[in-house]
């Protein structure tokens, strides 16, 4: 898969040891359950890559992190995580890939957003499909973000449907901090990876050559991201794959309807199933992700 292409940006509205990790102060944020998020503290920008336009929500300053939404879109919980990353000293680039931006996730999204994405030419939701074509666009976004924000490179954080995209984005040299959260693709193969054989070999070679680490999270009884999938990552990447597993009993017991009725299990570690309490395992996972990004990208610390 080619990684080159013309990139233009059109502006619209405005694992180290504990001793080695710099202290990050992150303000407490609450998400109002049942309410949409206006996203009005993000600037909206149309980015064109290879003549494909997508809206990207941007906020912050410092090294860039491309944060991809989970199904069914840029929910209030995804936006909350983006704000945490922003407030830790990063520039967040959050592309709109599916769904209604800022919408509270309702169960009805399964019949509209999820089914539409599964048949979209941009995504490869099922086994045998190889790498999703949208990753080429995302690698272009990473190049653009690095050119604009500088630093040693870019972070890439995938969630659920986009989880594995953070890995395949590592074929772009600018991506130096990939975070794979509860990757759900392919939907019909619990032990499969959403990546072509050619790209898998290239990613493994790049990770080994440049000494990258791929950080990953899942809950232990997640039926969308099983232990078999993490084993497949380990077989591909060896010790470069840092897969961390949380107990399902620690997950938020009151997620939005889409996650309660459609997902049906503990799944979204740092978004819908996160518990915003000091010392909670899911909040610790958030802090570990931010520390991982800071170690590799050198963000300022608040």
PDB file of C-alpha atoms in Angstrom:
ATOM      1  CA  UNK A   1       0.000   0.000   0.000  1.00  0.00           C
ATOM      2  CA  UNK A   2       1.393   3.379  -0.962  1.00  0.00           C
ATOM      3  CA  UNK A   3       2.021   5.929   1.733  1.00  0.00           C
ATOM      4  CA  UNK A   4       2.672   8.948  -0.436  1.00  0.00           C
ATOM      5  CA  UNK A   5       0.249  11.512  -1.813  1.00  0.00           C
ATOM      6  CA  UNK A   6      -0.574  15.178  -2.049  1.00  0.00           C
ATOM      7  CA  UNK A   7      -1.419  16.711   1.315  1.00  0.00           C
ATOM      8  CA  UNK A   8      -3.087  20.066   1.862  1.00  0.00           C
ATOM      9  CA  UNK A   9      -4.789  21.544   4.901  1.00  0.00           C
ATOM     10  CA  UNK A  10      -7.618  24.062   4.757  1.00  0.00           C
ATOM     11  CA  UNK A  11      -8.246  25.943   7.988  1.00  0.00           C
ATOM     12  CA  UNK A  12     -11.794  26.450   9.162  1.00  0.00           C
ATOM     13  CA  UNK A  13     -12.947  27.638  12.605  1.00  0.00           C
ATOM     14  CA  UNK A  14     -10.685  28.609  14.673  1.00  0.00           C
ATOM     15  CA  UNK A  15       7.044   2.485  28.843  1.00  0.00           C
ATOM     16  CA  UNK A  16       9.396   4.149  31.117  1.00  0.00           C
ATOM     17  CA  UNK A  17       9.800   3.558  34.813  1.00  0.00           C
ATOM     18  CA  UNK A  18       7.822   5.692  37.269  1.00  0.00           C
ATOM     19  CA  UNK A  19      10.990   7.596  38.146  1.00  0.00           C
ATOM     20  CA  UNK A  20      11.660   8.385  34.494  1.00  0.00           C
ATOM     21  CA  UNK A  21       8.162   9.608  33.704  1.00  0.00           C
ATOM     22  CA  UNK A  22       7.560  13.342  34.075  1.00  0.00           C
ATOM     23  CA  UNK A  23       4.643  14.353  36.271  1.00  0.00           C
ATOM     24  CA  UNK A  24       1.474  15.168  34.342  1.00  0.00           C
ATOM     25  CA  UNK A  25      -1.323  17.106  36.017  1.00  0.00           C
ATOM     26  CA  UNK A  26      -4.668  16.377  34.348  1.00  0.00           C
ATOM     27  CA  UNK A  27      -7.831  18.201  35.464  1.00  0.00           C
ATOM     28  CA  UNK A  28     -10.883  16.188  36.473  1.00  0.00           C
ATOM     29  CA  UNK A  29     -13.534  16.106  33.755  1.00  0.00           C
ATOM     30  CA  UNK A  30     -17.043  14.778  33.896  1.00  0.00           C
ATOM     31  CA  UNK A  31     -19.127  13.609  30.969  1.00  0.00           C
ATOM     32  CA  UNK A  32     -22.827  14.406  31.148  1.00  0.00           C
ATOM     33  CA  UNK A  33     -24.553  11.121  30.411  1.00  0.00           C
ATOM     34  CA  UNK A  34     -27.285  11.346  27.809  1.00  0.00           C
ATOM     35  CA  UNK A  35     -26.146  14.664  26.360  1.00  0.00           C
ATOM     36  CA  UNK A  36     -24.422  15.427  23.087  1.00  0.00           C
ATOM     37  CA  UNK A  37     -21.089  17.263  23.088  1.00  0.00           C
ATOM     38  CA  UNK A  38     -20.972  20.474  21.005  1.00  0.00           C
ATOM     39  CA  UNK A  39     -17.195  20.110  20.569  1.00  0.00           C
ATOM     40  CA  UNK A  40     -17.033  23.890  20.595  1.00  0.00           C
ATOM     41  CA  UNK A  41     -13.605  23.950  22.229  1.00  0.00           C
ATOM     42  CA  UNK A  42     -12.156  22.243  19.137  1.00  0.00           C
ATOM     43  CA  UNK A  43     -11.434  24.001  15.858  1.00  0.00           C
ATOM     44  CA  UNK A  44     -12.976  22.331  12.805  1.00  0.00           C
ATOM     45  CA  UNK A  45     -10.793  21.945   9.768  1.00  0.00           C
ATOM     46  CA  UNK A  46     -11.309  20.297   6.399  1.00  0.00           C
ATOM     47  CA  UNK A  47      -8.199  18.324   5.460  1.00  0.00           C
ATOM     48  CA  UNK A  48      -7.726  17.087   1.905  1.00  0.00           C
ATOM     49  CA  UNK A  49      -5.407  14.149   1.271  1.00  0.00           C
ATOM     50  CA  UNK A  50      -5.227  12.581  -2.197  1.00  0.00           C
ATOM     51  CA  UNK A  51      -8.395  14.551  -3.085  1.00  0.00           C
ATOM     52  CA  UNK A  52     -10.348  13.043  -0.188  1.00  0.00           C
ATOM     53  CA  UNK A  53     -11.766  15.597   2.251  1.00  0.00           C
ATOM     54  CA  UNK A  54     -12.492  14.865   5.902  1.00  0.00           C
ATOM     55  CA  UNK A  55     -13.319  17.038   8.874  1.00  0.00           C
ATOM     56  CA  UNK A  56     -10.663  17.041  11.581  1.00  0.00           C
ATOM     57  CA  UNK A  57     -11.244  18.425  15.081  1.00  0.00           C
ATOM     58  CA  UNK A  58      -8.151  20.062  16.502  1.00  0.00           C
ATOM     59  CA  UNK A  59      -7.139  21.391  19.894  1.00  0.00           C
ATOM     60  CA  UNK A  60      -4.041  22.087  21.932  1.00  0.00           C
ATOM     61  CA  UNK A  61      -0.387  22.738  21.229  1.00  0.00           C
ATOM     62  CA  UNK A  62       2.789  20.728  21.309  1.00  0.00           C
ATOM     63  CA  UNK A  63       3.569  17.444  19.528  1.00  0.00           C
ATOM     64  CA  UNK A  64       0.719  15.957  17.508  1.00  0.00           C
ATOM     65  CA  UNK A  65      -1.446  12.975  18.399  1.00  0.00           C
ATOM     66  CA  UNK A  66      -3.900  11.582  15.859  1.00  0.00           C
ATOM     67  CA  UNK A  67      -6.839  10.267  17.884  1.00  0.00           C
ATOM     68  CA  UNK A  68      -9.270   8.101  15.920  1.00  0.00           C
ATOM     69  CA  UNK A  69     -12.849   7.632  17.141  1.00  0.00           C
ATOM     70  CA  UNK A  70     -14.458   4.388  18.187  1.00  0.00           C
ATOM     71  CA  UNK A  71     -17.855   3.224  17.034  1.00  0.00           C
ATOM     72  CA  UNK A  72     -20.302   4.876  16.714  1.00  0.00           C
ATOM     73  CA  UNK A  73     -18.245   8.072  16.301  1.00  0.00           C
ATOM     74  CA  UNK A  74     -16.762  11.054  18.143  1.00  0.00           C
ATOM     75  CA  UNK A  75     -18.869  10.549  21.263  1.00  0.00           C
ATOM     76  CA  UNK A  76     -18.703  12.723  24.407  1.00  0.00           C
ATOM     77  CA  UNK A  77     -16.456  10.053  25.967  1.00  0.00           C
ATOM     78  CA  UNK A  78     -14.052  10.117  23.002  1.00  0.00           C
ATOM     79  CA  UNK A  79     -14.007  13.920  23.165  1.00  0.00           C
ATOM     80  CA  UNK A  80     -13.278  13.747  26.906  1.00  0.00           C
ATOM     81  CA  UNK A  81     -10.257  11.552  26.237  1.00  0.00           C
ATOM     82  CA  UNK A  82      -9.141  13.986  23.507  1.00  0.00           C
ATOM     83  CA  UNK A  83      -9.293  16.828  26.028  1.00  0.00           C
ATOM     84  CA  UNK A  84      -7.201  14.867  28.500  1.00  0.00           C
ATOM     85  CA  UNK A  85      -4.568  14.355  25.798  1.00  0.00           C
ATOM     86  CA  UNK A  86      -4.748  18.034  24.852  1.00  0.00           C
ATOM     87  CA  UNK A  87      -4.371  19.169  28.463  1.00  0.00           C
ATOM     88  CA  UNK A  88      -1.307  16.939  28.880  1.00  0.00           C
ATOM     89  CA  UNK A  89       0.550  19.085  26.343  1.00  0.00           C
ATOM     90  CA  UNK A  90      -0.308  17.669  22.920  1.00  0.00           C
ATOM     91  CA  UNK A  91      -1.951  18.891  19.749  1.00  0.00           C
ATOM     92  CA  UNK A  92      -4.916  16.599  19.095  1.00  0.00           C
ATOM     93  CA  UNK A  93      -5.967  15.828  15.522  1.00  0.00           C
ATOM     94  CA  UNK A  94      -9.287  13.962  15.716  1.00  0.00           C
ATOM     95  CA  UNK A  95     -10.697  12.974  12.301  1.00  0.00           C
ATOM     96  CA  UNK A  96     -14.395  12.382  11.740  1.00  0.00           C
ATOM     97  CA  UNK A  97     -14.574   8.907  10.148  1.00  0.00           C
ATOM     98  CA  UNK A  98     -18.183   7.825  10.788  1.00  0.00           C
ATOM     99  CA  UNK A  99     -21.274   8.730  12.780  1.00  0.00           C
ATOM    100  CA  UNK A 100     -22.565  12.063  14.034  1.00  0.00           C
ATOM    101  CA  UNK A 101     -19.848  14.175  15.608  1.00  0.00           C
ATOM    102  CA  UNK A 102     -20.476  14.795  19.295  1.00  0.00           C
ATOM    103  CA  UNK A 103     -23.504  12.494  19.502  1.00  0.00           C
ATOM    104  CA  UNK A 104     -24.304  10.479  22.621  1.00  0.00           C
ATOM    105  CA  UNK A 105     -24.086   6.786  21.594  1.00  0.00           C
ATOM    106  CA  UNK A 106     -27.565   5.259  21.322  1.00  0.00           C
ATOM    107  CA  UNK A 107     -28.343   1.640  20.496  1.00  0.00           C
ATOM    108  CA  UNK A 108     -29.953   2.609  17.181  1.00  0.00           C
ATOM    109  CA  UNK A 109     -26.499   3.417  15.809  1.00  0.00           C
ATOM    110  CA  UNK A 110     -26.056  -0.305  15.123  1.00  0.00           C
ATOM    111  CA  UNK A 111     -28.627  -0.186  12.334  1.00  0.00           C
ATOM    112  CA  UNK A 112     -27.220   2.929  10.717  1.00  0.00           C
ATOM    113  CA  UNK A 113     -23.621   3.861  11.475  1.00  0.00           C
ATOM    114  CA  UNK A 114     -22.144   0.404  12.172  1.00  0.00           C
ATOM    115  CA  UNK A 115     -23.792  -1.358   9.235  1.00  0.00           C
ATOM    116  CA  UNK A 116     -22.863   1.484   6.889  1.00  0.00           C
ATOM    117  CA  UNK A 117     -19.226   1.378   7.982  1.00  0.00           C
ATOM    118  CA  UNK A 118     -19.084  -2.400   7.586  1.00  0.00           C
ATOM    119  CA  UNK A 119     -19.936  -2.149   3.874  1.00  0.00           C
ATOM    120  CA  UNK A 120     -17.966   1.039   3.212  1.00  0.00           C
ATOM    121  CA  UNK A 121     -15.100   0.831   0.746  1.00  0.00           C
ATOM    122  CA  UNK A 122     -12.931   2.690   3.285  1.00  0.00           C
ATOM    123  CA  UNK A 123     -13.004  -0.098   5.862  1.00  0.00           C
ATOM    124  CA  UNK A 124     -12.220  -3.816   5.916  1.00  0.00           C
ATOM    125  CA  UNK A 125     -14.436  -5.054   8.733  1.00  0.00           C
ATOM    126  CA  UNK A 126     -14.186  -8.779   8.010  1.00  0.00           C
ATOM    127  CA  UNK A 127     -11.432 -11.374   7.758  1.00  0.00           C
ATOM    128  CA  UNK A 128      -9.604 -11.575   4.467  1.00  0.00           C
ATOM    129  CA  UNK A 129     -10.121  -7.933   3.606  1.00  0.00           C
ATOM    130  CA  UNK A 130      -6.603  -6.813   4.476  1.00  0.00           C
ATOM    131  CA  UNK A 131      -5.683  -3.284   5.492  1.00  0.00           C
ATOM    132  CA  UNK A 132      -8.505  -0.731   5.451  1.00  0.00           C
ATOM    133  CA  UNK A 133      -7.936   1.848   2.680  1.00  0.00           C
ATOM    134  CA  UNK A 134      -8.741   4.720   5.065  1.00  0.00           C
ATOM    135  CA  UNK A 135      -5.363   4.081   6.738  1.00  0.00           C
ATOM    136  CA  UNK A 136      -3.621   5.641   3.732  1.00  0.00           C
ATOM    137  CA  UNK A 137      -5.556   8.848   4.427  1.00  0.00           C
ATOM    138  CA  UNK A 138      -4.712   8.644   8.125  1.00  0.00           C
ATOM    139  CA  UNK A 139      -1.006   8.257   7.389  1.00  0.00           C
ATOM    140  CA  UNK A 140      -1.260  11.404   5.300  1.00  0.00           C
ATOM    141  CA  UNK A 141      -2.874  13.174   8.238  1.00  0.00           C
ATOM    142  CA  UNK A 142       0.025  12.064  10.442  1.00  0.00           C
ATOM    143  CA  UNK A 143       2.533  13.506   7.957  1.00  0.00           C
ATOM    144  CA  UNK A 144       0.641  16.785   7.867  1.00  0.00           C
ATOM    145  CA  UNK A 145       0.410  16.930  11.663  1.00  0.00           C
ATOM    146  CA  UNK A 146       4.143  16.281  12.027  1.00  0.00           C
ATOM    147  CA  UNK A 147       4.978  18.977   9.478  1.00  0.00           C
ATOM    148  CA  UNK A 148       2.819  21.472  11.376  1.00  0.00           C
ATOM    149  CA  UNK A 149       3.745  20.562  14.958  1.00  0.00           C
ATOM    150  CA  UNK A 150       7.298  19.265  14.652  1.00  0.00           C
ATOM    151  CA  UNK A 151       8.972  17.261  17.370  1.00  0.00           C
ATOM    152  CA  UNK A 152      10.339  13.727  17.116  1.00  0.00           C
ATOM    153  CA  UNK A 153       7.154  12.369  15.618  1.00  0.00           C
ATOM    154  CA  UNK A 154       3.426  11.797  15.979  1.00  0.00           C
ATOM    155  CA  UNK A 155       1.317   9.638  18.262  1.00  0.00           C
ATOM    156  CA  UNK A 156      -1.508   7.516  16.845  1.00  0.00           C
ATOM    157  CA  UNK A 157      -4.297   6.305  19.127  1.00  0.00           C
ATOM    158  CA  UNK A 158      -6.916   3.912  17.780  1.00  0.00           C
ATOM    159  CA  UNK A 159     -10.107   2.858  19.550  1.00  0.00           C
ATOM    160  CA  UNK A 160     -12.275  -0.205  18.875  1.00  0.00           C
ATOM    161  CA  UNK A 161     -13.159  -0.160  15.146  1.00  0.00           C
ATOM    162  CA  UNK A 162     -10.078   2.008  14.506  1.00  0.00           C
ATOM    163  CA  UNK A 163      -7.879   0.253  17.066  1.00  0.00           C
ATOM    164  CA  UNK A 164      -5.605  -1.547  14.629  1.00  0.00           C
ATOM    165  CA  UNK A 165      -5.313   1.547  12.435  1.00  0.00           C
ATOM    166  CA  UNK A 166      -2.774   2.891  14.938  1.00  0.00           C
ATOM    167  CA  UNK A 167      -0.534  -0.071  14.121  1.00  0.00           C
ATOM    168  CA  UNK A 168      -0.757   0.174  10.344  1.00  0.00           C
ATOM    169  CA  UNK A 169      -0.240   3.926  10.578  1.00  0.00           C
ATOM    170  CA  UNK A 170       3.271   3.041  11.774  1.00  0.00           C
ATOM    171  CA  UNK A 171       4.168   2.474   8.115  1.00  0.00           C
ATOM    172  CA  UNK A 172       4.366   6.274   8.080  1.00  0.00           C
ATOM    173  CA  UNK A 173       7.820   7.182   9.482  1.00  0.00           C
ATOM    174  CA  UNK A 174       6.382  10.163  11.380  1.00  0.00           C
ATOM    175  CA  UNK A 175       4.351   7.830  13.616  1.00  0.00           C
ATOM    176  CA  UNK A 176       6.516   6.869  16.580  1.00  0.00           C
ATOM    177  CA  UNK A 177       3.974   6.214  19.354  1.00  0.00           C
ATOM    178  CA  UNK A 178       1.185   3.805  18.320  1.00  0.00           C
ATOM    179  CA  UNK A 179      -1.523   2.946  20.880  1.00  0.00           C
ATOM    180  CA  UNK A 180      -3.937   0.148  20.008  1.00  0.00           C
ATOM    181  CA  UNK A 181      -7.024   0.174  22.228  1.00  0.00           C
ATOM    182  CA  UNK A 182      -9.403  -2.839  22.207  1.00  0.00           C
ATOM    183  CA  UNK A 183      -9.148  -3.389  18.413  1.00  0.00           C
ATOM    184  CA  UNK A 184     -12.355  -5.057  17.172  1.00  0.00           C
ATOM    185  CA  UNK A 185     -11.516  -5.809  13.520  1.00  0.00           C
ATOM    186  CA  UNK A 186     -11.929  -8.207  11.854  1.00  0.00           C
ATOM    187  CA  UNK A 187     -15.375  -8.724  13.353  1.00  0.00           C
ATOM    188  CA  UNK A 188     -15.630 -12.354  12.233  1.00  0.00           C
ATOM    189  CA  UNK A 189     -12.215 -13.646  13.324  1.00  0.00           C
ATOM    190  CA  UNK A 190     -11.362 -13.369  17.016  1.00  0.00           C
ATOM    191  CA  UNK A 191      -7.732 -14.268  16.371  1.00  0.00           C
ATOM    192  CA  UNK A 192      -7.251 -12.176  13.254  1.00  0.00           C
ATOM    193  CA  UNK A 193      -5.647  -8.803  12.588  1.00  0.00           C
ATOM    194  CA  UNK A 194      -7.037  -6.165  10.255  1.00  0.00           C
ATOM    195  CA  UNK A 195      -3.939  -5.927   8.064  1.00  0.00           C
ATOM    196  CA  UNK A 196      -2.683  -7.391   4.825  1.00  0.00           C
ATOM    197  CA  UNK A 197       0.195  -9.881   4.884  1.00  0.00           C
ATOM    198  CA  UNK A 198       2.409  -7.397   3.050  1.00  0.00           C
ATOM    199  CA  UNK A 199       1.656  -4.578   5.482  1.00  0.00           C
ATOM    200  CA  UNK A 200       2.057  -6.892   8.473  1.00  0.00           C
ATOM    201  CA  UNK A 201       5.567  -7.811   7.381  1.00  0.00           C
ATOM    202  CA  UNK A 202       6.437  -4.167   6.720  1.00  0.00           C
ATOM    203  CA  UNK A 203       5.101  -3.041  10.108  1.00  0.00           C
ATOM    204  CA  UNK A 204       7.013  -5.771  11.942  1.00  0.00           C
ATOM    205  CA  UNK A 205      10.206  -4.758  10.125  1.00  0.00           C
ATOM    206  CA  UNK A 206       9.699  -1.066  10.885  1.00  0.00           C
ATOM    207  CA  UNK A 207       8.945  -1.717  14.571  1.00  0.00           C
ATOM    208  CA  UNK A 208      12.082  -3.843  14.934  1.00  0.00           C
ATOM    209  CA  UNK A 209      14.298  -1.481  12.938  1.00  0.00           C
ATOM    210  CA  UNK A 210      13.297   1.670  14.807  1.00  0.00           C
ATOM    211  CA  UNK A 211      12.824   0.125  18.227  1.00  0.00           C
ATOM    212  CA  UNK A 212       9.158   1.071  18.517  1.00  0.00           C
ATOM    213  CA  UNK A 213       6.805  -0.183  21.191  1.00  0.00           C
ATOM    214  CA  UNK A 214       3.118  -0.762  20.475  1.00  0.00           C
ATOM    215  CA  UNK A 215       1.013  -0.144  23.586  1.00  0.00           C
ATOM    216  CA  UNK A 216      -2.367  -1.923  23.740  1.00  0.00           C
ATOM    217  CA  UNK A 217      -5.299  -2.376  26.125  1.00  0.00           C
ATOM    218  CA  UNK A 218      -8.312  -4.655  26.500  1.00  0.00           C
ATOM    219  CA  UNK A 219     -10.627  -6.044  29.178  1.00  0.00           C
ATOM    220  CA  UNK A 220     -10.176  -9.716  29.982  1.00  0.00           C
ATOM    221  CA  UNK A 221     -13.640 -10.885  28.858  1.00  0.00           C
ATOM    222  CA  UNK A 222     -14.026  -8.602  25.851  1.00  0.00           C
ATOM    223  CA  UNK A 223     -15.685 -10.669  23.122  1.00  0.00           C
ATOM    224  CA  UNK A 224     -14.813  -8.058  20.471  1.00  0.00           C
ATOM    225  CA  UNK A 225     -11.112  -7.998  21.349  1.00  0.00           C
ATOM    226  CA  UNK A 226     -10.115 -11.376  22.740  1.00  0.00           C
ATOM    227  CA  UNK A 227      -6.943 -12.858  24.133  1.00  0.00           C
ATOM    228  CA  UNK A 228      -6.486 -14.595  20.777  1.00  0.00           C
ATOM    229  CA  UNK A 229      -6.200 -11.217  19.076  1.00  0.00           C
ATOM    230  CA  UNK A 230      -3.571 -10.027  21.516  1.00  0.00           C
ATOM    231  CA  UNK A 231      -1.733 -13.305  20.941  1.00  0.00           C
ATOM    232  CA  UNK A 232      -1.724 -12.559  17.198  1.00  0.00           C
ATOM    233  CA  UNK A 233      -0.174  -9.145  17.866  1.00  0.00           C
ATOM    234  CA  UNK A 234       2.467 -10.780  20.052  1.00  0.00           C
ATOM    235  CA  UNK A 235       3.242 -13.339  17.331  1.00  0.00           C
ATOM    236  CA  UNK A 236       3.726 -10.513  14.822  1.00  0.00           C
ATOM    237  CA  UNK A 237       5.642  -8.032  16.989  1.00  0.00           C
ATOM    238  CA  UNK A 238       7.227 -10.080  19.765  1.00  0.00           C
ATOM    239  CA  UNK A 239       8.333  -8.128  22.817  1.00  0.00           C
ATOM    240  CA  UNK A 240       7.596  -4.854  21.021  1.00  0.00           C
ATOM    241  CA  UNK A 241       3.920  -5.534  21.727  1.00  0.00           C
ATOM    242  CA  UNK A 242       2.996  -4.295  25.210  1.00  0.00           C
ATOM    243  CA  UNK A 243      -0.509  -5.690  25.660  1.00  0.00           C
ATOM    244  CA  UNK A 244      -2.164  -4.830  28.965  1.00  0.00           C
ATOM    245  CA  UNK A 245      -5.336  -6.519  30.212  1.00  0.00           C
ATOM    246  CA  UNK A 246      -7.767  -5.115  32.776  1.00  0.00           C
ATOM    247  CA  UNK A 247     -10.334  -7.075  34.775  1.00  0.00           C
ATOM    248  CA  UNK A 248     -13.828  -6.762  33.323  1.00  0.00           C
ATOM    249  CA  UNK A 249     -15.217  -6.146  36.786  1.00  0.00           C
ATOM    250  CA  UNK A 250     -13.449  -2.785  36.881  1.00  0.00           C
ATOM    251  CA  UNK A 251     -15.393  -1.416  33.899  1.00  0.00           C
ATOM    252  CA  UNK A 252     -17.981   1.340  34.208  1.00  0.00           C
ATOM    253  CA  UNK A 253     -21.330  -0.373  34.851  1.00  0.00           C
ATOM    254  CA  UNK A 254     -23.370   2.483  33.384  1.00  0.00           C
ATOM    255  CA  UNK A 255     -22.057   3.055  29.836  1.00  0.00           C
ATOM    256  CA  UNK A 256     -24.162   4.715  27.115  1.00  0.00           C
ATOM    257  CA  UNK A 257     -26.927   2.584  25.535  1.00  0.00           C
ATOM    258  CA  UNK A 258     -24.852   1.609  22.491  1.00  0.00           C
ATOM    259  CA  UNK A 259     -22.214   0.015  24.706  1.00  0.00           C
ATOM    260  CA  UNK A 260     -24.731  -1.503  27.102  1.00  0.00           C
ATOM    261  CA  UNK A 261     -27.111  -2.971  24.499  1.00  0.00           C
ATOM    262  CA  UNK A 262     -24.994  -3.477  21.364  1.00  0.00           C
ATOM    263  CA  UNK A 263     -21.423  -4.024  22.579  1.00  0.00           C
ATOM    264  CA  UNK A 264     -22.715  -5.933  25.583  1.00  0.00           C
ATOM    265  CA  UNK A 265     -19.452  -6.403  27.494  1.00  0.00           C
ATOM    266  CA  UNK A 266     -16.602  -4.452  29.059  1.00  0.00           C
ATOM    267  CA  UNK A 267     -14.799  -3.036  26.025  1.00  0.00           C
ATOM    268  CA  UNK A 268     -13.820   0.650  25.881  1.00  0.00           C
ATOM    269  CA  UNK A 269     -11.048   1.025  28.439  1.00  0.00           C
ATOM    270  CA  UNK A 270     -10.457   4.793  28.278  1.00  0.00           C
ATOM    271  CA  UNK A 271     -13.815   6.006  26.982  1.00  0.00           C
ATOM    272  CA  UNK A 272     -17.272   4.500  27.577  1.00  0.00           C
ATOM    273  CA  UNK A 273     -16.150   2.008  30.233  1.00  0.00           C
ATOM    274  CA  UNK A 274     -13.698   4.301  32.025  1.00  0.00           C
ATOM    275  CA  UNK A 275     -14.394   5.098  35.688  1.00  0.00           C
ATOM    276  CA  UNK A 276     -13.254   8.638  36.473  1.00  0.00           C
ATOM    277  CA  UNK A 277     -12.015   8.043  40.008  1.00  0.00           C
ATOM    278  CA  UNK A 278      -8.505   8.504  41.372  1.00  0.00           C
ATOM    279  CA  UNK A 279      -6.595   5.237  41.467  1.00  0.00           C
ATOM    280  CA  UNK A 280      -9.089   3.354  39.330  1.00  0.00           C
ATOM    281  CA  UNK A 281      -7.490   0.874  36.873  1.00  0.00           C
ATOM    282  CA  UNK A 282      -9.124   2.499  33.840  1.00  0.00           C
ATOM    283  CA  UNK A 283      -7.910   5.928  34.885  1.00  0.00           C
ATOM    284  CA  UNK A 284      -4.456   4.454  35.433  1.00  0.00           C
ATOM    285  CA  UNK A 285      -4.625   3.135  31.854  1.00  0.00           C
ATOM    286  CA  UNK A 286      -5.362   6.660  30.650  1.00  0.00           C
ATOM    287  CA  UNK A 287      -2.364   7.980  32.575  1.00  0.00           C
ATOM    288  CA  UNK A 288      -0.138   5.221  31.182  1.00  0.00           C
ATOM    289  CA  UNK A 289      -1.146   6.123  27.630  1.00  0.00           C
ATOM    290  CA  UNK A 290      -0.387   9.790  28.221  1.00  0.00           C
ATOM    291  CA  UNK A 291       2.961   8.924  29.826  1.00  0.00           C
ATOM    292  CA  UNK A 292       3.778   6.693  26.829  1.00  0.00           C
ATOM    293  CA  UNK A 293       3.016   9.563  24.445  1.00  0.00           C
ATOM    294  CA  UNK A 294       4.998  12.041  26.528  1.00  0.00           C
ATOM    295  CA  UNK A 295       8.055   9.766  26.700  1.00  0.00           C
ATOM    296  CA  UNK A 296       8.162   9.380  22.925  1.00  0.00           C
ATOM    297  CA  UNK A 297       6.951  12.790  21.794  1.00  0.00           C
ATOM    298  CA  UNK A 298       8.357  15.046  24.518  1.00  0.00           C
ATOM    299  CA  UNK A 299       5.199  17.003  25.333  1.00  0.00           C
ATOM    300  CA  UNK A 300       5.278  19.852  27.763  1.00  0.00           C
ATOM    301  CA  UNK A 301       3.827  18.903  31.131  1.00  0.00           C
ATOM    302  CA  UNK A 302       1.025  20.843  32.790  1.00  0.00           C
TER     303      UNK A 302
END
